[in-house]
PDB file of C-alpha atoms and ligand atoms in Angstrom:
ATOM      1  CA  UNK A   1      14.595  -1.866 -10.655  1.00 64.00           C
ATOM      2  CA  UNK A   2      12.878   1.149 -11.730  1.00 81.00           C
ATOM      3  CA  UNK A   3      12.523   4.133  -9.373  1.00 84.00           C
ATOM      4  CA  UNK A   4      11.668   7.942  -9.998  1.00 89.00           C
ATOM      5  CA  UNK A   5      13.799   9.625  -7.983  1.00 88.00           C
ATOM      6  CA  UNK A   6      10.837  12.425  -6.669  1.00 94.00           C
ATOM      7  CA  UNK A   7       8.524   9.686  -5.520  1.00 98.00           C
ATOM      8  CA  UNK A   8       7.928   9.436  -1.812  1.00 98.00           C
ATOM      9  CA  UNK A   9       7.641   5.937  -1.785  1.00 98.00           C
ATOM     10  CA  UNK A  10      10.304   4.821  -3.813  1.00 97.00           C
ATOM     11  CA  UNK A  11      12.476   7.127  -1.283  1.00 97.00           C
ATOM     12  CA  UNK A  12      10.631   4.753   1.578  1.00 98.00           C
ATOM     13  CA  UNK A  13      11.898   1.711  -0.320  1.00 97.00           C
ATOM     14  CA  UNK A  14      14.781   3.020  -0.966  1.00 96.00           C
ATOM     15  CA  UNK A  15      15.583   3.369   2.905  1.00 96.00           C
ATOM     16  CA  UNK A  16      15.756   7.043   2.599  1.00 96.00           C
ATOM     17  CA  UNK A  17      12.697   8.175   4.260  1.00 96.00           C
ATOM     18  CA  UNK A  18      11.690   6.234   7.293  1.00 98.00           C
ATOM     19  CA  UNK A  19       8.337   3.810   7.411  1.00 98.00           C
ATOM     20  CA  UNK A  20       6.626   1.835  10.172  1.00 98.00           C
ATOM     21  CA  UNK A  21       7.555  -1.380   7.917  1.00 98.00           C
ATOM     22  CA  UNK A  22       5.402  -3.996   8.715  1.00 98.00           C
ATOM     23  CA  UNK A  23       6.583  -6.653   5.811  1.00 98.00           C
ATOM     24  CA  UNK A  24       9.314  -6.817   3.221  1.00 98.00           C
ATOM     25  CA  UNK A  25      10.248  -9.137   0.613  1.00 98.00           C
ATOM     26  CA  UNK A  26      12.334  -9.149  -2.727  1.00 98.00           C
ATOM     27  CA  UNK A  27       8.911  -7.436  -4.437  1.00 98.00           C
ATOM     28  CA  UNK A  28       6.726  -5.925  -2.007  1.00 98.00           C
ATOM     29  CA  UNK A  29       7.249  -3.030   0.839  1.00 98.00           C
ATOM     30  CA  UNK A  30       3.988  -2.901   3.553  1.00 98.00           C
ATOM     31  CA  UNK A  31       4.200   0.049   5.937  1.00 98.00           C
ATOM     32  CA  UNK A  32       1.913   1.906   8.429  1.00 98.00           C
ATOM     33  CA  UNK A  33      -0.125   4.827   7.183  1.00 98.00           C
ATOM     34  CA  UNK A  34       0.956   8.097   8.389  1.00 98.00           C
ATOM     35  CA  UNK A  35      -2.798   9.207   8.762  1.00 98.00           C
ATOM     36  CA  UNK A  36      -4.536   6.102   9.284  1.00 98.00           C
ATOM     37  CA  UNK A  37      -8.313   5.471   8.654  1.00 97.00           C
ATOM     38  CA  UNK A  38      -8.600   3.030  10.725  1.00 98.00           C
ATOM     39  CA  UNK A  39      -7.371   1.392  13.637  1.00 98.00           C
ATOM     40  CA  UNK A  40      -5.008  -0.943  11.449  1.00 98.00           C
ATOM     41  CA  UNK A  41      -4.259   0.780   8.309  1.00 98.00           C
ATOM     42  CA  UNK A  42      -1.286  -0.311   6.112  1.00 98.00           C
ATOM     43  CA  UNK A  43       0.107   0.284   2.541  1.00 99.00           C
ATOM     44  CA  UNK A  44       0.961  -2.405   0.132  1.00 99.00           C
ATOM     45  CA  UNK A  45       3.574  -1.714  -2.645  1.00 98.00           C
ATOM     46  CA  UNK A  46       5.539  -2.822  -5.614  1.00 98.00           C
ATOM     47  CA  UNK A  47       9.146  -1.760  -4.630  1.00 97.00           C
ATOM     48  CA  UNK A  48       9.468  -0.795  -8.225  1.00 97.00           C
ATOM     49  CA  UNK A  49       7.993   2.581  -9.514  1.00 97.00           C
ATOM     50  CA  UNK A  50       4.470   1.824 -10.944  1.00 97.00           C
ATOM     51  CA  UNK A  51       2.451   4.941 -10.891  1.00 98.00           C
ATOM     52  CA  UNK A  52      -0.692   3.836 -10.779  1.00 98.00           C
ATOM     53  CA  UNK A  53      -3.205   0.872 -11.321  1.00 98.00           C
ATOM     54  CA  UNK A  54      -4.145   3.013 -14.330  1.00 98.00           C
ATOM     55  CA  UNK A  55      -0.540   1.886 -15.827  1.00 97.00           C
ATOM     56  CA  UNK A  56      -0.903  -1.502 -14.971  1.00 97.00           C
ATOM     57  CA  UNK A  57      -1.208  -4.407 -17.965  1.00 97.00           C
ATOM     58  CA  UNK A  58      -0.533  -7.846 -18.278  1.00 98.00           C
ATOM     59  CA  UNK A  59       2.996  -8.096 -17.218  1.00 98.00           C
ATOM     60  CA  UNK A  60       1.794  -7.158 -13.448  1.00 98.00           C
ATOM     61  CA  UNK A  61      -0.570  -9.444 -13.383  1.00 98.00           C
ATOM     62  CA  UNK A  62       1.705 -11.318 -10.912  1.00 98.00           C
ATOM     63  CA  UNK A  63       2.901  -8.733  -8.597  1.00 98.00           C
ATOM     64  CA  UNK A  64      -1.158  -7.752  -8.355  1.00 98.00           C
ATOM     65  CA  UNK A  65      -1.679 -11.206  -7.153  1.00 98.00           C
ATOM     66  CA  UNK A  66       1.541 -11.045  -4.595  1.00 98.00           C
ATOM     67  CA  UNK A  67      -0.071  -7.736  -3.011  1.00 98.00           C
ATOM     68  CA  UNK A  68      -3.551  -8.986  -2.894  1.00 98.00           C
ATOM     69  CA  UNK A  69      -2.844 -12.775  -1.800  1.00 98.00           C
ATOM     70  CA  UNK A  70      -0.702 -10.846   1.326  1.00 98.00           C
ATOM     71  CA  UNK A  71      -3.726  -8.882   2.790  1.00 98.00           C
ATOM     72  CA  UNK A  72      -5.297 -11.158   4.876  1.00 98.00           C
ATOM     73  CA  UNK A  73      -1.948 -12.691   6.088  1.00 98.00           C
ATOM     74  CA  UNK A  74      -1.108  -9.340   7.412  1.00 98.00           C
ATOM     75  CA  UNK A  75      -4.472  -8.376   8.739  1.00 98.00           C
ATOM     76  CA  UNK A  76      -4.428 -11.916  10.639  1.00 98.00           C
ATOM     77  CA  UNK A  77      -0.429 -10.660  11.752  1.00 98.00           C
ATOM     78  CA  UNK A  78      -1.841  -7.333  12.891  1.00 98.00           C
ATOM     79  CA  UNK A  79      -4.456  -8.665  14.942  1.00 98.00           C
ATOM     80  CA  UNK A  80      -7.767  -8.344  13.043  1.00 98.00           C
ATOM     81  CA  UNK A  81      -9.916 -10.787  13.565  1.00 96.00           C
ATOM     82  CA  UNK A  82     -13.344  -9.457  12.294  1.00 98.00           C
ATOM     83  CA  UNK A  83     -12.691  -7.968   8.722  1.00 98.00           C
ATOM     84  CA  UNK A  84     -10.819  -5.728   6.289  1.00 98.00           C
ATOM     85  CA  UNK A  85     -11.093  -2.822   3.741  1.00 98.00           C
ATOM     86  CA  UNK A  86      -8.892  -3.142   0.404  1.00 98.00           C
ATOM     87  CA  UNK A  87      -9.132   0.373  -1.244  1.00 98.00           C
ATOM     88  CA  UNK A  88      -6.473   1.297  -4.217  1.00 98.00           C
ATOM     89  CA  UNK A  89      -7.036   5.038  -5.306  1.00 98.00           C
ATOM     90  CA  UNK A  90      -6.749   5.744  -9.024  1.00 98.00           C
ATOM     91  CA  UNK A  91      -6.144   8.813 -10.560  1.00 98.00           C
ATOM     92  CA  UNK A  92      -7.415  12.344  -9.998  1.00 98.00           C
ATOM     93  CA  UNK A  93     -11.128  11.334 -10.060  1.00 98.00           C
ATOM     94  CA  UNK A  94     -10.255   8.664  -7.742  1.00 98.00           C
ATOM     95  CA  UNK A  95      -8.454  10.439  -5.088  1.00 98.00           C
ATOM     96  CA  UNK A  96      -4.826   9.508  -6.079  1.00 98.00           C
ATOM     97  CA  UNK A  97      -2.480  11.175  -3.918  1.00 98.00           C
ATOM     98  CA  UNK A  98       0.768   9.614  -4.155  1.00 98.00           C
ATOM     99  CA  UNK A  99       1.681   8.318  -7.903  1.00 98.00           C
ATOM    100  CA  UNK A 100       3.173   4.829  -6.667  1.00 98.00           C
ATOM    101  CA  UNK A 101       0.952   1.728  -6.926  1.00 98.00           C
ATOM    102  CA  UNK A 102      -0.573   1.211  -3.844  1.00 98.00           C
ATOM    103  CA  UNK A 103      -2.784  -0.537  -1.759  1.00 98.00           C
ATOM    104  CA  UNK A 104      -4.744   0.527   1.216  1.00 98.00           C
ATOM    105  CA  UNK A 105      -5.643  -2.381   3.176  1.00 98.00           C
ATOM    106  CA  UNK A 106      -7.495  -1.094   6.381  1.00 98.00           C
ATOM    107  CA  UNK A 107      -9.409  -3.171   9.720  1.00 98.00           C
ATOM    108  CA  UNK A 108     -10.205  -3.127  13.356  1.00 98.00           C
ATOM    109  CA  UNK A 109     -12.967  -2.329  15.332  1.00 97.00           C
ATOM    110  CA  UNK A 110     -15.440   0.493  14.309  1.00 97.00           C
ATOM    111  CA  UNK A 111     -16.199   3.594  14.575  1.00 96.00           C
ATOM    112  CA  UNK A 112     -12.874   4.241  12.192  1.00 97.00           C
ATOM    113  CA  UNK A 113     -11.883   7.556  11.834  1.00 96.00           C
ATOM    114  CA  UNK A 114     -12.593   7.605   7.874  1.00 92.00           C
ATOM    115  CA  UNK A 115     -14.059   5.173   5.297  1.00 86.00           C
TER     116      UNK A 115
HETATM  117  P1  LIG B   1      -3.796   7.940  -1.858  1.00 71.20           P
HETATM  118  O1  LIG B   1      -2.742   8.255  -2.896  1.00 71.20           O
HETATM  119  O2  LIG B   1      -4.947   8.880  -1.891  1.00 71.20           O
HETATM  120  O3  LIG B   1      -4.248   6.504  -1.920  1.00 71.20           O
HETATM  121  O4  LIG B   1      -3.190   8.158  -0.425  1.00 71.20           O
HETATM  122  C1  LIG B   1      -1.828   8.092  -0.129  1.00 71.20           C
HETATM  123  C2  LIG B   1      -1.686   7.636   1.296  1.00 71.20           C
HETATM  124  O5  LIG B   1      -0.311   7.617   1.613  1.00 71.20           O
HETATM  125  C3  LIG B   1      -2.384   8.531   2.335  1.00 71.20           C
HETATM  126  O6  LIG B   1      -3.266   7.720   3.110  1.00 71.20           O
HETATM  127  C4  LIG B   1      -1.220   9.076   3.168  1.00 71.20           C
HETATM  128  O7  LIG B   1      -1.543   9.212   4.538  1.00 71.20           O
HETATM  129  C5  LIG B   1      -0.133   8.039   2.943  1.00 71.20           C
HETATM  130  N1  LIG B   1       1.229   8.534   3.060  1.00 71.20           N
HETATM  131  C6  LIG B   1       1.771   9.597   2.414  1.00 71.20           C
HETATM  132  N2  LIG B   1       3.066   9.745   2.739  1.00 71.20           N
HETATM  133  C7  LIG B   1       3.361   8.744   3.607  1.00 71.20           C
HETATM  134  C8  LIG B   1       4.539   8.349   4.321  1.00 71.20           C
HETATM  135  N3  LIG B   1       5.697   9.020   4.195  1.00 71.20           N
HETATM  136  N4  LIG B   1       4.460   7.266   5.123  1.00 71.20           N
HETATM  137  C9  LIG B   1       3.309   6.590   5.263  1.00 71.20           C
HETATM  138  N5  LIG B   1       2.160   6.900   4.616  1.00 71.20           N
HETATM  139  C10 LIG B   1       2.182   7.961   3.807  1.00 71.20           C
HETATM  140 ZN1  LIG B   2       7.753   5.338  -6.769  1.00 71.20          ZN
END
């Protein structure tokens, strides 16, 4: 599996830096945001290193459709009942923080603290 050994969240799916983990299976990791947006606010990702969506092509076509097809299964898990954000940041222009594929899904009631 690939993994960059300076990347925060390969250390988190790795088991050596500690996550509110919310689901696992053999391809995806889904964890609590450490500054959430919203009252539910969780991060999909690939457990293998993909930096970005910008890096994504045809052979992830699959694990796109894993991490998308699990939102509203965990948003119905977590509770919300009335709606949900799905926000994946992109590169510099897009507010990319942390260089691992990931995806923000966010819900709950309103006002939320951002977004
Ligand atoms: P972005 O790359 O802009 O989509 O944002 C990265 C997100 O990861 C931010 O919302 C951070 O709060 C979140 N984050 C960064 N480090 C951690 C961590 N160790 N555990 C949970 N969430 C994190
Ligand atoms: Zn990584």
């Amino acid at each position: 599996m690939s993994t960059d050994p300076n990347c925060v969240f390969c250390k988190i799916a790795a088991g050596q830096i500690p996550a509110n983990k919310v689901h696992e299976d053999d391809e995806l990791l889904v964890f609590h945001d450490i500054h959430p947006w919203a009252p539910v606010h969780v991060l999909v990702i690939p457990k293998r290193h993909v930096a970005s969506l910008a890096e994504v092509g045809p052979e992830h076509e699959a694990l796109l459709g894993r991490m998308m097809a699990l939102a509203p299964r965990l948003m119905r898990d977590l509770g919300v009942t009335n709606g949900f954000r799905v926000v994946v940041n992109t590169g510099p222009d897009g507010g990319q923080e942390v260089y691992h594929l990931h995806m923000h899904v966010m819900g709950g009631p309103r006002p939320w603290a951002r977004g």
